[in-house]
Coordinates of C-alpha atoms in Angstrom, one line a residue:
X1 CA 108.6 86.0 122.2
X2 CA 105.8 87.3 119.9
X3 CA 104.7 90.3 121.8
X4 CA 108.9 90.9 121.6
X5 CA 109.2 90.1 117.8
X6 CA 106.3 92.8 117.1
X7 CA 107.9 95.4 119.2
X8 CA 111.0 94.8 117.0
X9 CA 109.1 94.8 113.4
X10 CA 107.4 98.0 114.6
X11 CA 110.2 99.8 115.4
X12 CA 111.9 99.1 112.5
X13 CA 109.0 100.4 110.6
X14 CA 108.9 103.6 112.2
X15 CA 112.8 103.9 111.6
X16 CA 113.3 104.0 115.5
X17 CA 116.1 101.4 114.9
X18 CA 118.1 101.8 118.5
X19 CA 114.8 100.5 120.4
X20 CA 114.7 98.1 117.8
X21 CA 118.1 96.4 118.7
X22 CA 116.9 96.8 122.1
X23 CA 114.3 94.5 121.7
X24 CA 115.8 92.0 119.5
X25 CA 118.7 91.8 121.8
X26 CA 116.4 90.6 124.1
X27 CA 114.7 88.7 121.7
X28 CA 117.6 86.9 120.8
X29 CA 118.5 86.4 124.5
X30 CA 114.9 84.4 125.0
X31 CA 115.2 82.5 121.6
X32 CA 118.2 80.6 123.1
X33 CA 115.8 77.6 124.1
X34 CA 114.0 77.6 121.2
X35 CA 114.2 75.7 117.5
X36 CA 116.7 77.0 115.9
X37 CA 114.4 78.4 112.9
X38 CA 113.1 80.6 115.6
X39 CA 116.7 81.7 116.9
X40 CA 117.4 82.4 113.1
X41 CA 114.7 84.9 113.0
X42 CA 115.7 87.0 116.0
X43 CA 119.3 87.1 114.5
X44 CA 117.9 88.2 111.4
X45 CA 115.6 90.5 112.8
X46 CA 118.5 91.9 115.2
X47 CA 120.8 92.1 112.4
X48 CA 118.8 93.6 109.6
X49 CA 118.3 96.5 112.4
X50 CA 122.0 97.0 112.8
X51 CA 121.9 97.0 109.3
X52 CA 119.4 99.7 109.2
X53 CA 121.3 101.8 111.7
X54 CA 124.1 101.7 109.8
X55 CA 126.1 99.0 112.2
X56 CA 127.6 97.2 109.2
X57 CA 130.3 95.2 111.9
X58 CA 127.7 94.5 114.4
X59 CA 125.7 92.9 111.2
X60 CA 128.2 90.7 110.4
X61 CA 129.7 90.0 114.0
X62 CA 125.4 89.1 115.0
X63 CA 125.2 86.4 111.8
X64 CA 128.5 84.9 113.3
X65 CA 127.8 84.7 116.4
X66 CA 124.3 83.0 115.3
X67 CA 126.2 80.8 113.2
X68 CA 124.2 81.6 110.4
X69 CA 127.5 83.0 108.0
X70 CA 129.2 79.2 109.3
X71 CA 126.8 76.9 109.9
X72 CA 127.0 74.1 112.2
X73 CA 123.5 72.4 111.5
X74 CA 122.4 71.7 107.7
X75 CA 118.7 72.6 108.9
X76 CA 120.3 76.6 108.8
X77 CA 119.4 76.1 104.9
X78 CA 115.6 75.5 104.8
X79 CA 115.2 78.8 107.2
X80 CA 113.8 81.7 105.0
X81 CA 115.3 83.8 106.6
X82 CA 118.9 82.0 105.8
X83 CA 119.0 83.4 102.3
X84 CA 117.7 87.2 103.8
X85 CA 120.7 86.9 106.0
X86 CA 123.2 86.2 103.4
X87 CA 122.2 89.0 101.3
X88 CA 122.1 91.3 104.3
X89 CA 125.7 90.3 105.1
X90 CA 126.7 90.9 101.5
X91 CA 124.7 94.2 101.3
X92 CA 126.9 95.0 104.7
X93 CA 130.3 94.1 103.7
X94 CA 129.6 95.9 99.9
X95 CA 128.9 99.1 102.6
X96 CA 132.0 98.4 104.3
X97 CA 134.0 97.6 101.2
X98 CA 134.7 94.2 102.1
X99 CA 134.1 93.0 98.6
X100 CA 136.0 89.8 98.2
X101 CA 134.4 88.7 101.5
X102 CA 130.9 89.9 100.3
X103 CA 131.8 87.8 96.7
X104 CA 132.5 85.1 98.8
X105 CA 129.1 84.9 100.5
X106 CA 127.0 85.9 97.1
X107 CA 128.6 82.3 95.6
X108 CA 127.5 80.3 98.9
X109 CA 126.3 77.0 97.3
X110 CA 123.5 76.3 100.0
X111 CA 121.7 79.5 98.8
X112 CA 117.8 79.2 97.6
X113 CA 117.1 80.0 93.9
X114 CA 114.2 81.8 94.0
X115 CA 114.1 84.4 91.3
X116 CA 113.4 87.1 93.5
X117 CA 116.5 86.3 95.5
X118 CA 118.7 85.3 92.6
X119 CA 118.4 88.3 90.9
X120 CA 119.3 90.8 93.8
X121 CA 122.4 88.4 94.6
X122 CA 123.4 88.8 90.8
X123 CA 122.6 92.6 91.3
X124 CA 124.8 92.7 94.5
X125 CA 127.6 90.8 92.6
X126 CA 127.3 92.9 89.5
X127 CA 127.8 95.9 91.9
X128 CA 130.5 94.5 93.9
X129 CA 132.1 94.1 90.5
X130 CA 131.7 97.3 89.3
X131 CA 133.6 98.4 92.4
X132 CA 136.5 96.0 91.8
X133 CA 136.9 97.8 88.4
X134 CA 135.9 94.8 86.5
X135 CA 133.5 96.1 84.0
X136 CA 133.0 92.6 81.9
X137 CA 132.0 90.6 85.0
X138 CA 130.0 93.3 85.9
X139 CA 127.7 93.7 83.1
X140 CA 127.4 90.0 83.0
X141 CA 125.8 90.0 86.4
X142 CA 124.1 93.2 85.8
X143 CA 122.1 91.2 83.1
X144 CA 121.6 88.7 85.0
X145 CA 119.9 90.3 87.4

């Protein structure tokens, strides 16, 4: 698992992002039997390098398929890397121009408010508006970010 997880982090760091899926494919596949904060990570992981590979589906399709985007289990919520995967759905559909679907997610109630994350969920909102054409709400978020 760990050996794995470092494979994955240093191939995203060297931007060699197809080996990185490999390994957090694989990574996911072995986190199966373990807590769920753990299989939560590897999704992340595997979906944040689909994101960086420009994959914006398989992004979304991986955080479904963890059941991270629909929860089943309320213990999904106190995972940091819950709130990471939100925004890297968001960040995905905004690149697919989903952008109802990505307001959707950016309102999720069960999100952290950390002021880090806040404001780069009011930035993508605020962005996601400005593509809508919708300059007031856009500006409002804008500043609140």
């Amino acid at each position: 698992g760990k050996g794995l997880k470092e494979k994955v982090l240093r191939n995203i760091e060297n931007n060699t992002y197809t080996t990185a899926i490999y390994f957090a494919t694989i990574l996911v596949d072995e986190s199966i039997n373990a807590s769920l904060i753990t299989q939560i990570e590897s999704t992340y992981l595997l979906a944040k390098a689909y994101y960086l590979s420009k994959q914006h589906k398989r992004v979304i399709s991986t955080l479904n398929s963890g059941h991270i985007l629909l929860p089943k289990n309320q213990t999904i919520y106190k995972s940091p890397y819950y709130a990471k995967s939100i925004l890297l759905a968001a960040q995905s559909l905004f690149e697919s121009s989903e952008y109802e679907e990505g307001l959707e997610l950016l309102t999720e109630e069960h999100l952290p408010h950390t002021d880090s994350l806040k404001s780069e969920l009011s930035l993508y909102r605020a962005k996601i508006y400005g593509q809508m054409d919708n300059k007031n709400l856009s500006i409002f978020w804008y500043k609140q970010a």
